[in-house]
Short mmCIF file of C-alpha atoms and ligand atoms in Angstrom, two decimals:
data_model
loop_
_atom_site.label_atom_id
_atom_site.label_comp_id
_atom_site.label_asym_id
_atom_site.label_seq_id
_atom_site.Cartn_x
_atom_site.Cartn_y
_atom_site.Cartn_z
CA MET A 12 -29.47 -16.55 4.48
CA SER A 13 -32.10 -18.99 3.31
CA ASN A 14 -32.26 -20.40 6.85
CA SER A 15 -32.97 -16.99 8.36
CA ASP A 16 -35.26 -14.01 7.89
CA LEU A 17 -32.40 -11.85 6.63
CA ASP A 18 -32.66 -10.42 3.14
CA THR A 19 -29.17 -8.89 3.09
CA VAL A 20 -25.87 -9.60 4.83
CA PHE A 21 -23.00 -7.21 5.51
CA ILE A 22 -19.59 -8.94 5.78
CA SER A 23 -16.85 -6.87 7.40
CA SER A 24 -14.13 -9.19 8.76
CA LYS A 25 -11.14 -9.51 6.45
CA GLU A 26 -11.12 -13.31 6.86
CA ASN A 27 -14.74 -13.71 5.77
CA ILE A 28 -14.31 -11.18 2.97
CA ARG A 29 -11.42 -13.25 1.64
CA TYR A 30 -13.29 -16.52 2.13
CA PHE A 31 -16.41 -15.43 0.25
CA SER A 32 -14.93 -13.14 -2.41
CA GLY A 33 -11.20 -13.80 -2.78
CA PHE A 34 -10.36 -10.13 -2.01
CA THR A 35 -6.94 -9.77 -0.36
CA GLY A 36 -6.81 -6.03 0.36
CA THR A 37 -7.31 -4.40 3.73
CA PHE A 38 -10.36 -2.22 3.09
CA ALA A 39 -13.65 -3.58 1.78
CA PHE A 40 -17.11 -4.80 2.78
CA LEU A 41 -19.34 -7.35 1.12
CA ILE A 42 -23.05 -6.70 0.80
CA ILE A 43 -24.93 -9.74 -0.39
CA SER A 44 -28.63 -10.33 -1.08
CA ASP A 45 -30.31 -13.06 -3.08
CA LYS A 46 -30.07 -10.86 -6.17
CA LYS A 47 -26.81 -8.97 -5.68
CA ALA A 48 -23.25 -9.53 -4.53
CA LEU A 49 -21.40 -6.25 -4.05
CA ILE A 50 -17.88 -5.54 -2.89
CA VAL A 51 -17.68 -2.05 -1.47
CA THR A 52 -14.21 -0.49 -1.46
CA ASP A 53 -12.39 2.73 -2.32
CA SER A 54 -10.12 3.85 -5.17
CA ARG A 55 -7.04 2.22 -3.62
CA TYR A 56 -8.55 -1.22 -4.21
CA THR A 57 -10.99 -1.02 -7.13
CA ILE A 58 -8.58 -2.54 -9.69
CA ARG A 59 -7.58 -5.30 -7.28
CA ALA A 60 -11.21 -6.06 -6.46
CA THR A 61 -12.06 -6.29 -10.18
CA GLU A 62 -9.21 -8.77 -10.67
CA GLU A 63 -9.75 -10.85 -7.55
CA CYS A 64 -13.54 -10.93 -7.28
CA PRO A 65 -15.02 -11.72 -10.70
CA ASN A 66 -18.33 -12.78 -9.14
CA PHE A 67 -18.85 -9.46 -7.38
CA GLU A 68 -20.06 -6.12 -8.60
CA ILE A 69 -17.64 -3.35 -7.50
CA TYR A 70 -19.08 -0.37 -5.63
CA GLN A 71 -16.55 2.44 -5.15
CA ILE A 72 -17.01 4.58 -2.03
CA LYS A 73 -16.61 8.31 -2.64
CA SER A 74 -16.51 10.89 0.13
CA GLY A 75 -19.75 12.68 0.82
CA ILE A 76 -21.85 9.87 -0.70
CA ASN A 77 -24.15 7.90 1.61
CA TRP A 78 -23.19 4.48 0.22
CA ILE A 79 -24.95 2.36 2.83
CA GLU A 80 -28.28 4.07 2.18
CA ASN A 81 -27.78 3.99 -1.61
CA ILE A 82 -27.01 0.29 -1.66
CA THR A 83 -29.65 -0.89 0.80
CA LYS A 84 -32.33 1.20 -0.96
CA GLN A 85 -31.30 -0.26 -4.31
CA ILE A 86 -31.50 -3.79 -2.91
CA GLY A 87 -34.64 -3.08 -0.88
CA THR A 88 -33.04 -4.25 2.38
CA LYS A 89 -35.38 -4.60 5.33
CA ILE A 90 -33.53 -6.99 7.67
CA LEU A 91 -29.74 -6.81 7.50
CA GLY A 92 -27.32 -9.32 9.08
CA PHE A 93 -23.93 -8.03 10.28
CA GLU A 94 -20.89 -9.57 11.95
CA GLY A 95 -21.26 -8.47 15.56
CA GLU A 96 -18.01 -10.23 16.44
CA ASN A 97 -16.14 -7.95 14.12
CA LEU A 98 -18.02 -4.71 13.49
CA ALA A 99 -17.08 -1.75 15.72
CA VAL A 100 -19.98 -0.36 17.73
CA ASN A 101 -19.49 3.18 16.41
CA MET A 102 -19.54 2.01 12.80
CA LEU A 103 -22.73 0.03 13.39
CA GLU A 104 -24.39 3.06 15.02
CA GLN A 105 -23.28 5.27 12.15
CA MET A 106 -24.65 2.91 9.53
CA LYS A 107 -27.94 2.59 11.37
CA SER A 108 -28.37 6.35 11.44
CA LYS A 109 -27.41 6.68 7.77
CA ALA A 110 -29.77 3.98 6.54
CA PRO A 111 -33.12 4.50 8.30
CA ASN A 112 -34.72 2.52 5.47
CA VAL A 113 -33.33 -0.69 7.04
CA SER A 114 -35.84 -1.74 9.67
CA GLU A 115 -33.79 -4.36 11.53
CA TRP A 116 -30.08 -5.07 12.14
CA LYS A 117 -29.24 -8.58 13.37
CA ASP A 118 -26.01 -10.14 14.53
CA PHE A 119 -25.16 -12.90 12.08
CA SER A 120 -21.59 -13.72 13.25
CA ASP A 121 -22.11 -17.36 14.03
CA PRO A 122 -23.63 -18.73 10.81
CA VAL A 123 -21.24 -16.62 8.70
CA THR A 124 -18.15 -18.03 10.42
CA GLN A 125 -19.46 -21.59 10.94
CA GLY A 126 -19.40 -22.06 7.18
CA ARG A 127 -15.59 -22.07 7.29
CA VAL A 128 -15.24 -24.88 9.81
CA ILE A 129 -15.40 -27.84 7.40
CA LYS A 130 -12.63 -27.50 4.85
CA SER A 131 -13.10 -28.33 1.16
CA GLU A 132 -10.57 -30.54 -0.64
CA GLU A 133 -9.12 -27.44 -2.26
CA GLU A 134 -8.68 -25.76 1.13
CA VAL A 135 -7.06 -28.88 2.61
CA ASP A 136 -4.65 -28.87 -0.30
CA ILE A 137 -3.63 -25.25 0.24
CA ILE A 138 -3.30 -25.78 4.00
CA LYS A 139 -1.04 -28.79 3.42
CA ARG A 140 1.22 -26.62 1.26
CA THR A 141 1.19 -23.91 3.93
CA ILE A 142 2.16 -26.46 6.60
CA ASN A 143 4.93 -27.70 4.35
CA ILE A 144 6.44 -24.20 4.30
CA SER A 145 6.59 -23.87 8.09
CA ASP A 146 7.77 -27.49 8.53
CA SER A 147 10.62 -26.95 6.07
CA ALA A 148 11.54 -23.61 7.64
CA PHE A 149 11.67 -25.19 11.09
CA ASN A 150 13.79 -28.10 9.84
CA GLU A 151 16.24 -25.69 8.19
CA VAL A 152 16.52 -23.16 10.99
CA SER A 153 16.58 -25.60 13.91
CA LYS A 154 19.81 -27.03 12.48
CA VAL A 155 21.65 -23.70 12.65
CA ILE A 156 20.57 -22.56 16.13
CA THR A 157 23.69 -22.15 18.22
CA ILE A 158 24.70 -20.84 21.64
CA GLY A 159 24.98 -17.04 21.53
CA MET A 160 22.21 -16.43 18.98
CA THR A 161 19.41 -14.25 20.35
CA GLU A 162 15.72 -15.15 20.43
CA LYS A 163 15.07 -12.28 18.01
CA GLU A 164 17.69 -13.57 15.57
CA ILE A 165 16.14 -17.03 15.55
CA ALA A 166 12.66 -15.58 15.02
CA TRP A 167 13.96 -13.52 12.10
CA GLU A 168 15.69 -16.54 10.51
CA ILE A 169 12.40 -18.44 10.71
CA GLU A 170 10.32 -15.64 9.23
CA LYS A 171 12.88 -14.98 6.47
CA THR A 172 13.07 -18.69 5.56
CA MET A 173 9.27 -19.01 5.40
CA ARG A 174 9.17 -16.04 3.00
CA GLU A 175 11.93 -17.57 0.90
CA LEU A 176 9.90 -20.79 0.72
CA GLY A 177 6.90 -18.91 -0.67
CA ALA A 178 4.94 -17.69 2.36
CA GLU A 179 3.10 -14.40 1.85
CA SER A 180 3.84 -13.60 5.53
CA PRO A 181 4.09 -15.34 8.90
CA SER A 182 0.60 -16.27 10.16
CA PHE A 183 1.46 -14.60 13.52
CA ASP A 184 4.53 -13.14 15.21
CA THR A 185 6.99 -16.00 15.75
CA ILE A 186 7.50 -17.06 19.36
CA VAL A 187 11.02 -18.03 20.45
CA ALA A 188 11.17 -18.57 24.21
CA SER A 189 14.45 -19.84 25.61
CA GLY A 190 15.26 -21.07 29.10
CA VAL A 191 13.03 -19.52 31.80
CA ASN A 192 11.17 -17.52 29.11
CA GLY A 193 9.57 -20.81 28.06
CA ALA A 194 7.29 -20.52 31.10
CA LYS A 195 5.41 -17.76 29.24
CA PRO A 196 3.31 -19.54 26.59
CA HIS A 197 3.15 -16.42 24.37
CA HIS A 198 6.58 -14.91 25.02
CA THR A 199 7.79 -12.21 22.60
CA PRO A 200 11.38 -12.83 21.38
CA THR A 201 14.00 -10.67 23.14
CA ASP A 202 17.74 -10.00 22.86
CA LYS A 203 18.38 -12.83 25.32
CA LYS A 204 21.15 -15.07 24.03
CA ILE A 205 20.76 -18.84 23.82
CA GLU A 206 22.80 -20.54 26.52
CA ASP A 207 24.13 -24.04 26.90
CA ASN A 208 21.75 -26.48 28.58
CA GLU A 209 18.40 -24.86 28.05
CA GLY A 210 15.18 -25.60 26.24
CA ILE A 211 13.73 -23.40 23.49
CA VAL A 212 10.03 -23.26 22.64
CA ILE A 213 9.48 -22.21 19.03
CA ASP A 214 5.89 -21.48 17.92
CA MET A 215 5.60 -20.40 14.31
CA GLY A 216 3.39 -20.44 11.26
CA ALA A 217 3.17 -19.38 7.64
CA LYS A 218 0.45 -17.75 5.60
CA TYR A 219 0.10 -18.93 2.03
CA GLU A 220 -2.74 -18.23 -0.41
CA GLY A 221 -4.67 -16.80 2.51
CA TYR A 222 -4.40 -19.86 4.76
CA CYS A 223 -2.44 -20.28 8.00
CA SER A 224 -0.26 -22.97 9.50
CA ASP A 225 0.70 -23.35 13.15
CA LEU A 226 3.57 -25.40 14.56
CA THR A 227 5.35 -25.63 17.92
CA ARG A 228 8.50 -27.52 18.70
CA THR A 229 10.57 -27.52 21.88
CA ILE A 230 14.25 -28.25 21.34
CA TYR A 231 17.12 -28.51 23.77
CA ILE A 232 20.64 -27.10 23.51
CA GLY A 233 23.13 -29.33 25.32
CA GLU A 234 22.40 -32.43 27.36
CA PRO A 235 18.77 -32.49 28.58
CA SER A 236 18.35 -32.67 32.35
CA LYS A 237 16.24 -35.36 34.01
CA LYS A 238 13.57 -32.75 34.74
CA PHE A 239 13.44 -31.59 31.13
CA LYS A 240 13.08 -35.17 29.93
CA GLU A 241 10.27 -35.78 32.41
CA VAL A 242 8.35 -32.66 31.37
CA TYR A 243 8.97 -33.18 27.66
CA SER A 244 7.97 -36.84 27.64
CA THR A 245 4.77 -36.03 29.58
CA VAL A 246 3.74 -33.39 27.03
CA HIS A 247 4.68 -35.68 24.16
CA ARG A 248 2.70 -38.59 25.60
CA ALA A 249 -0.32 -36.34 26.22
CA GLN A 250 -0.17 -35.17 22.62
CA LEU A 251 0.13 -38.66 21.15
CA ILE A 252 -2.76 -39.99 23.22
CA ALA A 253 -5.02 -37.15 22.09
CA ILE A 254 -3.96 -37.64 18.47
CA GLU A 255 -4.35 -41.39 18.42
CA THR A 256 -7.47 -41.95 20.50
CA ALA A 257 -9.68 -39.22 19.04
CA GLN A 258 -12.92 -40.77 17.74
CA PRO A 259 -15.71 -39.47 15.53
CA ASP A 260 -18.42 -37.65 17.51
CA MET A 261 -16.11 -36.57 20.31
CA THR A 262 -16.45 -32.95 21.39
CA GLY A 263 -13.55 -30.53 21.71
CA GLU A 264 -13.95 -31.01 25.45
CA ASP A 265 -13.50 -34.81 25.16
CA LEU A 266 -10.39 -34.34 23.07
CA ASP A 267 -8.95 -31.82 25.53
CA ALA A 268 -9.59 -34.21 28.42
CA LEU A 269 -7.59 -37.01 26.75
CA ALA A 270 -4.40 -34.96 26.93
CA ARG A 271 -5.20 -33.09 30.13
CA THR A 272 -5.64 -36.35 32.07
CA VAL A 273 -2.12 -37.49 31.13
CA ILE A 274 -0.64 -34.17 32.26
CA SER A 275 -2.69 -34.11 35.49
CA ASN A 276 -1.77 -37.69 36.33
CA ALA A 277 1.90 -36.76 35.97
CA GLY A 278 1.35 -33.99 38.56
CA PHE A 279 1.43 -31.02 36.15
CA GLY A 280 -2.31 -30.29 35.89
CA GLU A 281 -1.86 -26.77 37.30
CA ASN A 282 0.84 -26.02 34.75
CA PHE A 283 -1.24 -26.54 31.60
CA GLY A 284 -3.35 -23.40 31.57
CA HIS A 285 -4.48 -23.09 27.97
CA SER A 286 -6.76 -25.07 25.68
CA LEU A 287 -5.48 -28.19 23.95
CA GLY A 288 -5.97 -26.70 20.51
CA HIS A 289 -7.94 -24.58 18.06
CA GLY A 290 -9.17 -24.63 14.51
CA VAL A 291 -6.91 -23.16 11.82
CA GLY A 292 -7.84 -21.87 8.38
CA ILE A 293 -7.98 -18.38 6.94
CA ALA A 294 -7.63 -17.22 10.56
CA ILE A 295 -4.93 -18.59 12.84
CA HIS A 296 -7.54 -19.19 15.55
CA GLU A 297 -10.98 -20.23 14.36
CA ASN A 298 -13.63 -22.89 14.96
CA PRO A 299 -13.70 -25.61 16.12
CA THR A 300 -12.60 -24.87 19.67
CA VAL A 301 -10.71 -27.66 21.45
CA GLY A 302 -10.67 -26.80 25.14
CA PRO A 303 -12.09 -27.77 28.55
CA THR A 304 -15.49 -26.19 27.76
CA SER A 305 -15.76 -26.91 24.01
CA LYS A 306 -19.12 -28.48 23.26
CA ASN A 307 -18.63 -28.54 19.48
CA ILE A 308 -18.38 -31.97 17.90
CA ILE A 309 -15.22 -32.71 15.96
CA LYS A 310 -16.24 -33.70 12.44
CA PRO A 311 -14.48 -34.97 9.33
CA GLY A 312 -13.05 -32.09 7.33
CA MET A 313 -12.12 -29.99 10.36
CA ILE A 314 -8.52 -28.84 10.69
CA TYR A 315 -7.20 -27.99 14.12
CA THR A 316 -4.12 -28.12 16.34
CA ILE A 317 -3.26 -30.40 19.24
CA GLU A 318 -0.80 -28.49 21.43
CA PRO A 319 -0.46 -29.51 25.05
CA GLY A 320 2.13 -27.71 27.17
CA ILE A 321 3.62 -27.55 30.64
CA TYR A 322 4.90 -24.22 31.99
CA LEU A 323 6.93 -23.89 35.18
CA GLU A 324 7.79 -20.43 36.48
CA ASN A 325 11.55 -19.77 36.89
CA TRP A 326 12.28 -23.00 35.02
CA GLY A 327 10.81 -22.85 31.51
CA GLY A 328 8.29 -24.72 29.44
CA VAL A 329 7.55 -27.34 26.86
CA ARG A 330 4.86 -27.21 24.18
CA ILE A 331 4.44 -29.48 21.17
CA GLU A 332 1.93 -28.55 18.48
CA ASP A 333 0.86 -30.29 15.29
CA MET A 334 -2.00 -29.70 12.89
CA MET A 335 -4.62 -32.39 12.31
CA LEU A 336 -7.18 -33.09 9.65
CA PHE A 337 -10.06 -35.01 11.19
CA THR A 338 -11.27 -37.88 8.98
CA ASP A 339 -13.82 -40.71 9.32
CA SER A 340 -11.14 -42.81 10.99
CA GLY A 341 -9.70 -40.17 13.32
CA ASN A 342 -6.80 -37.74 13.14
CA GLU A 343 -4.54 -37.45 10.13
CA ILE A 344 -1.38 -35.63 11.20
CA LEU A 345 -0.62 -32.87 8.71
CA SER A 346 2.57 -31.51 10.33
CA HIS A 347 5.83 -33.26 9.53
CA ALA A 348 8.50 -31.06 11.13
CA ILE A 349 11.28 -32.88 12.97
CA LYS A 350 10.10 -33.82 16.45
CA GLU A 351 12.65 -35.01 18.96
CA VAL A 352 12.03 -37.66 21.58
CA PHE A 353 13.72 -37.05 24.91
ZN1 ZN B 8 1.17 -22.24 17.65
ZN1 ZN B 9 -1.80 -22.96 17.99
#
């Protein structure tokens, strides 16, 4: 705020609300000025907000009360920053009409979210524990996958095990893509049974103390074919090169190119359609971006994934994903789930 002309900010995304206040419920807003920090919620969450947000004053919304006008008048808001990336257009219009005392409304999405990109030691610590949960769950479940199990059953085993290991939830719906389904990077698990001699792409993550983890492994049931070995080793090599040769001051684009070149040189350039990676934190996808057009510089303290893949229609796919902490000397690999070499 001190770097802008805003006198008040309105935080509405659940990730930023949790980041700034500690609130874990599903309905609240933060209104912050240099003199006041308010958490606005309703009776379902007032006790929780009191417990979780000791640094915030609680404002309880009651029906028929014009809370946005009351609060902004009390604060003396003239220029209000809001999260344009998150706030619904109709809610913004409604608030504008209810608080004519506010003279200007400005989109403040970028600076609000950029603050989360460099992780504190405490955040790194929590994320490491979160990663540990999904790594352990993968190691446990991958051992019991057998022919005849369905994709849905495997996904459920993974999600159940992560909960048993302390996760508050999965960080996203688990992906289990077997055989030809592996060609769809974001396949939803089906009742398809695992067959002999096919690959399985498993993309999974845990949420713990508000932070996410993200992990992909591709395993093989039976004796891997020559083609599978070729595709797998290409993806693996691309991943290792990106992990090991990343240097301070590279952009997300540079990092992406390291892996993409390996895959293109092997003749699979057309079959790697997504970005190399993405930041991970309170949200499963956040800054920095690590893709072909990512101009952001990768800096120490950033946590992100490196996840190259190759997807071949009517054949299947391979993706390998690990989480990195960028340090002064390059990537520190945070994921430690079993990774096979074919
Ligand atoms: Zn993933
Ligand atoms: Zn990912």
